Short mmCIF file of N, CA and C in Angstrom, two decimals:
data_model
loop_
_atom_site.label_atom_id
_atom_site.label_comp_id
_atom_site.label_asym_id
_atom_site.label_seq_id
_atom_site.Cartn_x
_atom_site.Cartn_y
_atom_site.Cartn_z
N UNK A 94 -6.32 -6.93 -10.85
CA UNK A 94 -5.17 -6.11 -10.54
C UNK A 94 -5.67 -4.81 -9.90
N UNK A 95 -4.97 -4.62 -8.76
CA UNK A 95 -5.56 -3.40 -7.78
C UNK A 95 -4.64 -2.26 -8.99
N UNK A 96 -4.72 -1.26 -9.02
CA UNK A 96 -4.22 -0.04 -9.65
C UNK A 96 -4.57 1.64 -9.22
N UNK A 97 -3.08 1.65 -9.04
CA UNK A 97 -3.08 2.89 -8.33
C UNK A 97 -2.04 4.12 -9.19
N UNK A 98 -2.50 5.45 -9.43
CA UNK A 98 -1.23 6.65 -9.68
C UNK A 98 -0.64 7.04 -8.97
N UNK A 99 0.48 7.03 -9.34
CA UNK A 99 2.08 7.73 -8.10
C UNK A 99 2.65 8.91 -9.18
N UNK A 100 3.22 9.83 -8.30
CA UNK A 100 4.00 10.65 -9.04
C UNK A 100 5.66 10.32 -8.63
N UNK A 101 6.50 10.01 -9.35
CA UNK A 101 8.30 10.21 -9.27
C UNK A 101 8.72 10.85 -8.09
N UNK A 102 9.36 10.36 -7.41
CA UNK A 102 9.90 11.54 -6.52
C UNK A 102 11.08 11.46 -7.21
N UNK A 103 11.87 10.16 -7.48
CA UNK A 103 12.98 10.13 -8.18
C UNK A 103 13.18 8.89 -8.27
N UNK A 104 14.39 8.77 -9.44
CA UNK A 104 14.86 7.56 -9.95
C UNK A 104 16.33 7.50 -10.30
N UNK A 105 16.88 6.10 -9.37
CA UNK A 105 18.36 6.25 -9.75
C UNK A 105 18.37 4.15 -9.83
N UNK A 106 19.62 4.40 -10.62
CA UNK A 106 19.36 3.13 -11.50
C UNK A 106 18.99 2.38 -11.21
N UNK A 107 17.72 2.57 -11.67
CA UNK A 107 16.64 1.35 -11.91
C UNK A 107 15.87 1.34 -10.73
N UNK A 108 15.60 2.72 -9.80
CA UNK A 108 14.71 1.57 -8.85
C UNK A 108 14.06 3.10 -8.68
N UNK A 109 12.63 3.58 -8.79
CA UNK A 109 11.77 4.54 -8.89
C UNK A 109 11.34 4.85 -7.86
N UNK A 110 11.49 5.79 -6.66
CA UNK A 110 10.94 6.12 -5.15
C UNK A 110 9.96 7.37 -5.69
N UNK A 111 8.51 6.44 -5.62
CA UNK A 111 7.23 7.03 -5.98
C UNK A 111 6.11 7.22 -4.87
N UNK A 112 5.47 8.28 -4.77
CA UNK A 112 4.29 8.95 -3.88
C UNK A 112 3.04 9.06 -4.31
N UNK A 113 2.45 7.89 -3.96
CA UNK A 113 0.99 7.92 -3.10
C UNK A 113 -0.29 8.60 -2.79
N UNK A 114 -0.48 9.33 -3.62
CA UNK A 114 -1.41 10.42 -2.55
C UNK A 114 -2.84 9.64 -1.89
N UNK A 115 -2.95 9.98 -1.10
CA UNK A 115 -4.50 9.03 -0.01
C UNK A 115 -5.76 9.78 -0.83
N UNK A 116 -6.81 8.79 -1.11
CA UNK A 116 -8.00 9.27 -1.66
C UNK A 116 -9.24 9.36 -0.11
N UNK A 117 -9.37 10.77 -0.49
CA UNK A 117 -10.86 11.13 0.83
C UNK A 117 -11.73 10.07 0.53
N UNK A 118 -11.82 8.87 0.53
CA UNK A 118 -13.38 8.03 0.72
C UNK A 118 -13.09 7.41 -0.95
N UNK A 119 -14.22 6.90 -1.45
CA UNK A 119 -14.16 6.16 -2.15
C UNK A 119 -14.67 6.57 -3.85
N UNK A 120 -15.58 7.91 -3.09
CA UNK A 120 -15.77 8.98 -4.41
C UNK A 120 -16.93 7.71 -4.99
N UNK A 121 -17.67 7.02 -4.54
CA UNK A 121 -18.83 6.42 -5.82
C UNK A 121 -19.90 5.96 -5.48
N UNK A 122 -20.11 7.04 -4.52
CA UNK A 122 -21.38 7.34 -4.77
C UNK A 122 -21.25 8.43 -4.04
N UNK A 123 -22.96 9.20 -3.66
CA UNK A 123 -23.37 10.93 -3.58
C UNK A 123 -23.87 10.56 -2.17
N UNK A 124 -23.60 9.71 -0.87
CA UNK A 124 -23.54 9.43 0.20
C UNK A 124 -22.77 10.00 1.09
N UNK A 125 -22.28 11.32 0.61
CA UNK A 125 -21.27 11.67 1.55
C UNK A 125 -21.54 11.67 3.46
N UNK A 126 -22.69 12.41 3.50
CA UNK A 126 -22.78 12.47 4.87
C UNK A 126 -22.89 11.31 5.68
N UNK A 127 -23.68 10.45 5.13
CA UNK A 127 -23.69 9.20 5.51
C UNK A 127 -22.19 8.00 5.63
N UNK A 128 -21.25 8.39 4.85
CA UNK A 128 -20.43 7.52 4.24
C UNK A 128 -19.46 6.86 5.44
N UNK A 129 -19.08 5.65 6.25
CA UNK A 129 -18.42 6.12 6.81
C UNK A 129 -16.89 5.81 6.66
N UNK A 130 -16.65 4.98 5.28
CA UNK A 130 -15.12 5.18 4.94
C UNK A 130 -14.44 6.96 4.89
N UNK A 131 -15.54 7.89 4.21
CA UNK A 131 -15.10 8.66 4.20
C UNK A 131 -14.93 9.88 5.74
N UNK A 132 -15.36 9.20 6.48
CA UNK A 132 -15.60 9.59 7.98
C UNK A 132 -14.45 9.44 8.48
N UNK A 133 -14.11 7.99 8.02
CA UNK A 133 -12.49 7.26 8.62
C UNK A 133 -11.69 8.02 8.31
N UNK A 134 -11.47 8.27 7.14
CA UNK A 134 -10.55 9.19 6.03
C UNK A 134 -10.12 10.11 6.78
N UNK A 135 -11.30 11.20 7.22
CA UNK A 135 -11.44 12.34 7.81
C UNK A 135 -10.51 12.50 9.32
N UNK A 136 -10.52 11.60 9.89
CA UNK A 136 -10.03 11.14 11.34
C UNK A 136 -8.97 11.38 11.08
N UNK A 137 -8.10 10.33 9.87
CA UNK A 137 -7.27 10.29 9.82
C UNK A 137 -6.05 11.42 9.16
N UNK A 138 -5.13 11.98 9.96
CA UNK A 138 -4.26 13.15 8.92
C UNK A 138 -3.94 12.38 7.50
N UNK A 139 -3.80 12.99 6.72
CA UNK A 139 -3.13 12.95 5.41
C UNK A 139 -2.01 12.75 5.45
N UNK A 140 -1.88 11.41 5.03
CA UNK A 140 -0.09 11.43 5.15
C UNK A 140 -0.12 10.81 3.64
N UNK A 141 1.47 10.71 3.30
CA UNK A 141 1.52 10.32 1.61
C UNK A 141 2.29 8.92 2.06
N UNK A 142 2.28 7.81 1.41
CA UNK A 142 2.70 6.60 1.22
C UNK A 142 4.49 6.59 -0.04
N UNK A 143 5.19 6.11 0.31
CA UNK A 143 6.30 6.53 -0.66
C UNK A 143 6.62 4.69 -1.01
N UNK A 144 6.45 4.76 -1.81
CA UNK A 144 6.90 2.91 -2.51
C UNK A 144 8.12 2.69 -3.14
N UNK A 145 9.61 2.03 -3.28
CA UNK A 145 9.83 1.59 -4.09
C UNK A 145 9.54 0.59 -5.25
N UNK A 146 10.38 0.76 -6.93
CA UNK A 146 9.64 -0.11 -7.58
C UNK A 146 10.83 -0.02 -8.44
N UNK A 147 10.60 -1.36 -8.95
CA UNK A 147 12.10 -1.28 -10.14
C UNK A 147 11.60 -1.38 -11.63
N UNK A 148 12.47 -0.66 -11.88
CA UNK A 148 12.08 0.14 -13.34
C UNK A 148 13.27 0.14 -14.43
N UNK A 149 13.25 -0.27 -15.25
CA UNK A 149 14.80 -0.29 -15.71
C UNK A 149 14.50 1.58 -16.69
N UNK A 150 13.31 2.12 -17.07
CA UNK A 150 13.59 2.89 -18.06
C UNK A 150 13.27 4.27 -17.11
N UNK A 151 13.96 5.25 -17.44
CA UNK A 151 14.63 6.70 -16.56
C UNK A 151 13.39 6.97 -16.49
N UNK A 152 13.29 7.92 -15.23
CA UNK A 152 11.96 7.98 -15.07
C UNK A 152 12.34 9.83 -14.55
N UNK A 153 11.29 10.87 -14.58
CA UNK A 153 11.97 12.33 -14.22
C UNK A 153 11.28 12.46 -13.19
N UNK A 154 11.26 13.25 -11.82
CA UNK A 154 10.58 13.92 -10.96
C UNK A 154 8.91 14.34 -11.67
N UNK A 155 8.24 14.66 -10.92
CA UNK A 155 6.95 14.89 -11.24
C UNK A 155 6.30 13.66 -12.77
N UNK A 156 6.69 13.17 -12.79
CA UNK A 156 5.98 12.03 -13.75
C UNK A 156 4.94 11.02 -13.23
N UNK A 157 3.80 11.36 -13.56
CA UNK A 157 3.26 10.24 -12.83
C UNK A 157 3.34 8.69 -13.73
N UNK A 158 2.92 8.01 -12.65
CA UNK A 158 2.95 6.39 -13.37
C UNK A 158 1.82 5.14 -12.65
N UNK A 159 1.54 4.31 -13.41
CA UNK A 159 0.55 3.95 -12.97
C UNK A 159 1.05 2.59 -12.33
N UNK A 160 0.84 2.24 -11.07
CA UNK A 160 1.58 1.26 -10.44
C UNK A 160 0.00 0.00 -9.97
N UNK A 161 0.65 -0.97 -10.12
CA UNK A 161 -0.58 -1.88 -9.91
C UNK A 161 0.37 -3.40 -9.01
N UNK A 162 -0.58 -3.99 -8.44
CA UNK A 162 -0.54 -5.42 -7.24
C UNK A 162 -1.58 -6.01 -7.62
N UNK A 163 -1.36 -7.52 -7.69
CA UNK A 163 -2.42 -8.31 -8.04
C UNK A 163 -3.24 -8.66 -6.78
N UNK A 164 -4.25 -8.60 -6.91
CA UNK A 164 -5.47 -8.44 -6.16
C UNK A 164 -5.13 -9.62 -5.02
N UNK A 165 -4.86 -11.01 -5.31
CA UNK A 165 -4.38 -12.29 -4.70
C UNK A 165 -3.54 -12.03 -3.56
N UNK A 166 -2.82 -11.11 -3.70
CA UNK A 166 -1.55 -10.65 -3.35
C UNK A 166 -1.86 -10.02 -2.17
N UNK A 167 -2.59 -9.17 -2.57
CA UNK A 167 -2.98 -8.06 -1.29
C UNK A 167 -4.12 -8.56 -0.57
N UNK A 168 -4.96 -9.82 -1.21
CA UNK A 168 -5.93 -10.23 -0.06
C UNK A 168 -5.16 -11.07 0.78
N UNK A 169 -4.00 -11.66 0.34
CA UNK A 169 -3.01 -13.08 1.13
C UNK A 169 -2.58 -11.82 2.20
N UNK A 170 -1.56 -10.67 1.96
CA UNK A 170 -1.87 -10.34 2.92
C UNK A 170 -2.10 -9.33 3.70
N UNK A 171 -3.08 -9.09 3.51
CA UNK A 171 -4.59 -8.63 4.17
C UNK A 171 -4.64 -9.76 5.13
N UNK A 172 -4.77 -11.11 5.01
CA UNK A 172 -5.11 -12.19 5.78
C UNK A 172 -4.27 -12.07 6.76
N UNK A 173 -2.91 -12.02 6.51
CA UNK A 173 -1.93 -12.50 7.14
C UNK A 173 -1.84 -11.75 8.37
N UNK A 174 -1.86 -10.21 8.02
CA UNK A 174 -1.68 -9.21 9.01
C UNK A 174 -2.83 -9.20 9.80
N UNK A 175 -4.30 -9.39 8.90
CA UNK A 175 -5.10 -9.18 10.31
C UNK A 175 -5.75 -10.52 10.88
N UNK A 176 -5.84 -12.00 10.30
CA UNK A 176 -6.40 -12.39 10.76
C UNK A 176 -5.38 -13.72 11.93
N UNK A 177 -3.84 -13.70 11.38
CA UNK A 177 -3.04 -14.25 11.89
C UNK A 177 -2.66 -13.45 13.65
N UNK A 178 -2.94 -12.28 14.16
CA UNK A 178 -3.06 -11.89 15.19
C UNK A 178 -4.05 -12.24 16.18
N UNK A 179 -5.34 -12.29 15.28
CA UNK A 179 -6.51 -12.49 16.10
C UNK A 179 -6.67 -13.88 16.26
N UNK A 180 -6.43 -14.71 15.44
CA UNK A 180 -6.24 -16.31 15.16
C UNK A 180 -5.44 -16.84 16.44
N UNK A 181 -3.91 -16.12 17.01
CA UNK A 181 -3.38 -16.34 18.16
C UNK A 181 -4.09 -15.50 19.21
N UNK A 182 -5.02 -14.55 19.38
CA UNK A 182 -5.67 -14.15 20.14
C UNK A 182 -6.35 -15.00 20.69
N UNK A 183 -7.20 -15.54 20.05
CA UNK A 183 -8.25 -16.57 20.12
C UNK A 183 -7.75 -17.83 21.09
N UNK A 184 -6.74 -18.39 20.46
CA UNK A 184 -6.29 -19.39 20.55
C UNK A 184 -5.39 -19.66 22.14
N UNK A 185 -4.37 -18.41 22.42
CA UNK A 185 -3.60 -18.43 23.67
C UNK A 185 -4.82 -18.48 24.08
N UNK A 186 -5.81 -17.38 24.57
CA UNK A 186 -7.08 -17.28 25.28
C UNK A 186 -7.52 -18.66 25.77
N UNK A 187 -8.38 -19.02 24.34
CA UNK A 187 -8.66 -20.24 24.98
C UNK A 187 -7.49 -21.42 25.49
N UNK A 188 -6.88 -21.55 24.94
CA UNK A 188 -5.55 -22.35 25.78
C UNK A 188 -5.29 -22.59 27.14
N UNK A 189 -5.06 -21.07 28.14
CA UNK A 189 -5.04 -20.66 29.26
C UNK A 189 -6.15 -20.75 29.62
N UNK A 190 -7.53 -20.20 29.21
CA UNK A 190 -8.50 -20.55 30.11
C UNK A 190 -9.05 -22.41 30.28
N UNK A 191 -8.83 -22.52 29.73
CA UNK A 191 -8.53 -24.50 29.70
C UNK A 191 -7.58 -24.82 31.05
N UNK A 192 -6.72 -24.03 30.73
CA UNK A 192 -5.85 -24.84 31.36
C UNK A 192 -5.75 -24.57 32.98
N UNK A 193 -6.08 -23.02 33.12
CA UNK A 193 -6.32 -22.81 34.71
C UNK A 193 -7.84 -22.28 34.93
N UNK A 194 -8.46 -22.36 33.91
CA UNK A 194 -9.78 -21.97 34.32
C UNK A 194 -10.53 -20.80 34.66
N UNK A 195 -9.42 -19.31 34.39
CA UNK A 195 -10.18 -17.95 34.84
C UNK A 195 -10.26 -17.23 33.86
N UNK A 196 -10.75 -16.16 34.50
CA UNK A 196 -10.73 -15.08 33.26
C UNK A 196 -9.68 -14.14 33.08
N UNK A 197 -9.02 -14.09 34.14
CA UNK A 197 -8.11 -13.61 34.36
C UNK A 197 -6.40 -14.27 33.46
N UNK A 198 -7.01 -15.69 33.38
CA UNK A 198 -5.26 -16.38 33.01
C UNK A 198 -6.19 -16.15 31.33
N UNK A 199 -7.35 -16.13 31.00
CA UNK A 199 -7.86 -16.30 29.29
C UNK A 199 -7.35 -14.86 28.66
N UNK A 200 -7.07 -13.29 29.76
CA UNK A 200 -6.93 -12.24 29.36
C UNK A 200 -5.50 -12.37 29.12
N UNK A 201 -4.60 -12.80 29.69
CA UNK A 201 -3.25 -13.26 29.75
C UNK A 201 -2.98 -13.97 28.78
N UNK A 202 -3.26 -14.97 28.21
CA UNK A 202 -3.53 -16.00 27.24
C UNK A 202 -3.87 -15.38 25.98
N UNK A 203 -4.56 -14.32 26.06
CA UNK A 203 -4.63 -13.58 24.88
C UNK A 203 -3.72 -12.28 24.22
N UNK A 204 -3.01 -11.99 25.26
CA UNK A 204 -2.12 -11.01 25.32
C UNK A 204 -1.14 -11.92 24.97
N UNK A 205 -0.84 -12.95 25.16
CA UNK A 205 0.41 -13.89 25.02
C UNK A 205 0.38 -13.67 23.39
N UNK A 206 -1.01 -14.75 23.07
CA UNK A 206 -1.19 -15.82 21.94
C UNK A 206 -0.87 -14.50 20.65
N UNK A 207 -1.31 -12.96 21.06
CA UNK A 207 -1.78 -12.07 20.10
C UNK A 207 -0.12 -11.68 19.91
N UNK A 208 0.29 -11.44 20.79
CA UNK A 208 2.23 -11.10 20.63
C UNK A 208 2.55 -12.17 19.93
N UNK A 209 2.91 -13.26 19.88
CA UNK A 209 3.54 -13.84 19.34
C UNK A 209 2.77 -14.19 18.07
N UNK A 210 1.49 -14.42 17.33
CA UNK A 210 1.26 -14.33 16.31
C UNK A 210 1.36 -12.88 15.27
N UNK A 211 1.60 -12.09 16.61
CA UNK A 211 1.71 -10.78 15.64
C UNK A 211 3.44 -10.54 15.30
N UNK A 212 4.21 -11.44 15.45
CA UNK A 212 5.43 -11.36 15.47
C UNK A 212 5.93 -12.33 14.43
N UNK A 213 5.09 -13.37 14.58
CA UNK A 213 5.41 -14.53 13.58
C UNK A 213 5.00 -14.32 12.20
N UNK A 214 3.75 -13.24 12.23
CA UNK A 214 2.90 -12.76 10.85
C UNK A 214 3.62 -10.67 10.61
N UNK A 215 4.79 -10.70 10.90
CA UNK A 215 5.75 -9.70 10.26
C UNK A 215 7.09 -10.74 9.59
N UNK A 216 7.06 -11.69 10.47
CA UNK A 216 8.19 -12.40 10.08
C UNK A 216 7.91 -13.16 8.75
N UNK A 217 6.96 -13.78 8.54
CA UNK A 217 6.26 -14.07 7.30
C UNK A 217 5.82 -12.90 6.17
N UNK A 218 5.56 -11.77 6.94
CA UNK A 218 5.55 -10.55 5.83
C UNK A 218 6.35 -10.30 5.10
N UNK A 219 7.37 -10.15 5.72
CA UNK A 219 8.82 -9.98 5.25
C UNK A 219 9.52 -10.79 4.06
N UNK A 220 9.19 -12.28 4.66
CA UNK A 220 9.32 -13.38 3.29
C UNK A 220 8.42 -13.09 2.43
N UNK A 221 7.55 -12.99 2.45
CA UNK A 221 6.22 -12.46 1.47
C UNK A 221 7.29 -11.67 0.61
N UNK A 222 7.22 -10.49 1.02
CA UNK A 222 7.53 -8.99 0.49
C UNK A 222 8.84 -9.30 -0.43
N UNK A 223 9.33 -10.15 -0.59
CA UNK A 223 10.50 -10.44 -1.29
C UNK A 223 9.92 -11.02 -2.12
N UNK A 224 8.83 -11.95 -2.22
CA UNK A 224 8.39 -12.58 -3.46
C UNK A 224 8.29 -11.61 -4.84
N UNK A 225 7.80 -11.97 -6.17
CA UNK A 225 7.88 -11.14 -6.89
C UNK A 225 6.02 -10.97 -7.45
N UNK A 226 5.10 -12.14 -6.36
CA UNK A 226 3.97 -12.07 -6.73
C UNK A 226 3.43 -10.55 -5.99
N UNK A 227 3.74 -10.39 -5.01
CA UNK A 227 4.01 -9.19 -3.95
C UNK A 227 4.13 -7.95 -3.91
N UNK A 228 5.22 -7.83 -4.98
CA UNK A 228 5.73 -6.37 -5.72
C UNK A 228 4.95 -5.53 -6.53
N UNK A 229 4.77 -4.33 -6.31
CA UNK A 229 4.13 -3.69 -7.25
C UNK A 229 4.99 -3.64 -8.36
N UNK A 230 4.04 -2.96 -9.69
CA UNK A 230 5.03 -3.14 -11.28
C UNK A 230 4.37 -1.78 -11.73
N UNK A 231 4.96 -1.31 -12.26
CA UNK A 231 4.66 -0.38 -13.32
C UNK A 231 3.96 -0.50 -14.20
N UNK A 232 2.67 -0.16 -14.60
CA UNK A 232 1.74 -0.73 -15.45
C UNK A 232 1.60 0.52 -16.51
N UNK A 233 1.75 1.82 -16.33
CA UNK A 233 1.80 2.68 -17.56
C UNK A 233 2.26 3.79 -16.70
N UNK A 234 3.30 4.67 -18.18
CA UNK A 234 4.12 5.67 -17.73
C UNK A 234 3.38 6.95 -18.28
N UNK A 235 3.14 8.52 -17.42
CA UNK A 235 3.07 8.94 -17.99
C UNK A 235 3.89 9.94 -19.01
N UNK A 236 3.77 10.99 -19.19
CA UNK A 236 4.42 11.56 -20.29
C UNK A 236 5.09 12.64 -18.95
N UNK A 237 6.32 12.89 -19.47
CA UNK A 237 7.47 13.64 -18.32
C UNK A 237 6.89 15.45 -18.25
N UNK A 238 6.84 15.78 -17.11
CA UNK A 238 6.59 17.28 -17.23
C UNK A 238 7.09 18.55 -17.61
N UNK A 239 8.10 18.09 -18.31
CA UNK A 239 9.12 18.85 -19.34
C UNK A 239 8.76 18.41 -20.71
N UNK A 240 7.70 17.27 -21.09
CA UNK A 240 7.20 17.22 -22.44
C UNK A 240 6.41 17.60 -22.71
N UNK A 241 5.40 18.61 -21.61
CA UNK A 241 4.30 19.43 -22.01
C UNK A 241 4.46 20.60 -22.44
N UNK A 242 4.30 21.79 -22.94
CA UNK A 242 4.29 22.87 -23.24
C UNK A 242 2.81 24.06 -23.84
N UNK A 243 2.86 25.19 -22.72
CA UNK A 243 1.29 25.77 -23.18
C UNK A 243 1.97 26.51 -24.52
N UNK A 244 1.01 27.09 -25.43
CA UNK A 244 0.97 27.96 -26.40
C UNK A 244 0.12 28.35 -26.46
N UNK A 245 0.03 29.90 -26.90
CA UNK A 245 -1.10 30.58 -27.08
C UNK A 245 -2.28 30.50 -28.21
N UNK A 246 -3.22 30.78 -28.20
CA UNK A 246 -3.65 30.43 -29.04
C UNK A 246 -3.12 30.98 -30.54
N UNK A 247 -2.93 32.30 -30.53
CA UNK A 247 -2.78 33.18 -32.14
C UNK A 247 -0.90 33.56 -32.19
N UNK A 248 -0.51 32.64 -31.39
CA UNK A 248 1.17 32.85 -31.12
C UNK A 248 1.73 31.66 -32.18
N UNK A 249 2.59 32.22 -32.87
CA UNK A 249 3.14 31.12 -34.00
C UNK A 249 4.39 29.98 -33.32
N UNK A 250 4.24 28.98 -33.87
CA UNK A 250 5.12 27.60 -33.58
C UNK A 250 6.72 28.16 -33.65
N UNK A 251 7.49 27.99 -32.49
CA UNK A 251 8.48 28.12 -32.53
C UNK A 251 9.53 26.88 -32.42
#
C-alpha cells in the first residue's frame, strides 16, 4: 500500500476534498547534489494535488489524514498511461513504414499510432478510476486542530 498525508480542505457529506503537499526528492539518502529526482523536483514549480475521497465520518479543515492506494493499482496504471502511448507509437510507425516504406510515412505513423493510443488509454483511465481497486481510502485520521491546546507550564488546568 502506497501511503501518503493530506490535510482537509473540507468535508461535506461524506466526501473529503484533501491536499497533497509535493515532497522535494525522496529525502533517503545524503546525495543531495548528486540526486537527480531531486533535480526534477527543483524544475518543477510546486503545485499542491487536491483528491477527493469518501468518508462517511466529519472530518474539520486543517486535519490531516492518512490516505493510501494499493500499490497494484498505481503500477496498472502507471502502465496504462505510459506504456499504452508508446506501445501505439511503436506500432503505427512500424505499420506505415511497412506499408509505404519511408521515413517520412514511419514519422506519420507514429504521430497517428501515439494519438490514438493516447486517447484510447484516458478512455480506459476513466473506467479504471471508477473501480473501487483504484480509489484512494482513508487509512488513519488525525486528531482535529481545535483538539489541541498549548498550556503553560506553571499555569493551572482550567
Amino acid at each position: 500500500m502506497m501511503k501518503e498525508w493530506a490535510t482537509v480542505v473540507s468535508w461535506q457529506q461524506g466526501v473529503a476534498l484533501l491536499r497533497c503537499e509535493p515532497k522535494a526528492g525522496c529525502g533517503s539518502c545524503t546525495a543531495r547534489s548528486g540526486c537527480g529526482a531531486r533535480a526534477l523536483n527543483e524544475l518543477v514549480p510546486e503545485t499542491e494535488h487536491q483528491l477527493q475521497v469518501h468518508i462517511d465520518q466529519p472530518l474539520e479543515p486543517g486535519q490531516r489524514v492518512e490516505v493510501g492506494i494499493a500499490e497494484g493499482s498505481l503500477l496498472r496504471s502507471a502502465m496504462l498511461v505510459y506504456l499504452t502511448p508508446l506501445l501505439g507509437m511503436m506500432l503505427g510507425g512500424a505499420l506505415l513504414q511497412y506499408c509505404f516504406g519511408s521515413d517520412a510515412s514511419a514519422a506519420v505513423g507514429a504521430v497517428l499510432g501515439g494519438g490514438v493510443a493516447f486517447m484510447l488509454a484516458r478512455r480506459l483511465a476513466r473506467r479504471l478510476g471508477e473501480q473501487a481497486d483504484y480509489q484512494p481510502v482513508v487509512l488513519q485520521i488525525g486528531l482535529p486542530p481545535t483538539a489541541l491546546r498549548m498550556q503553560a507550564e506553571n499555569s493551572p488546568l482550567i
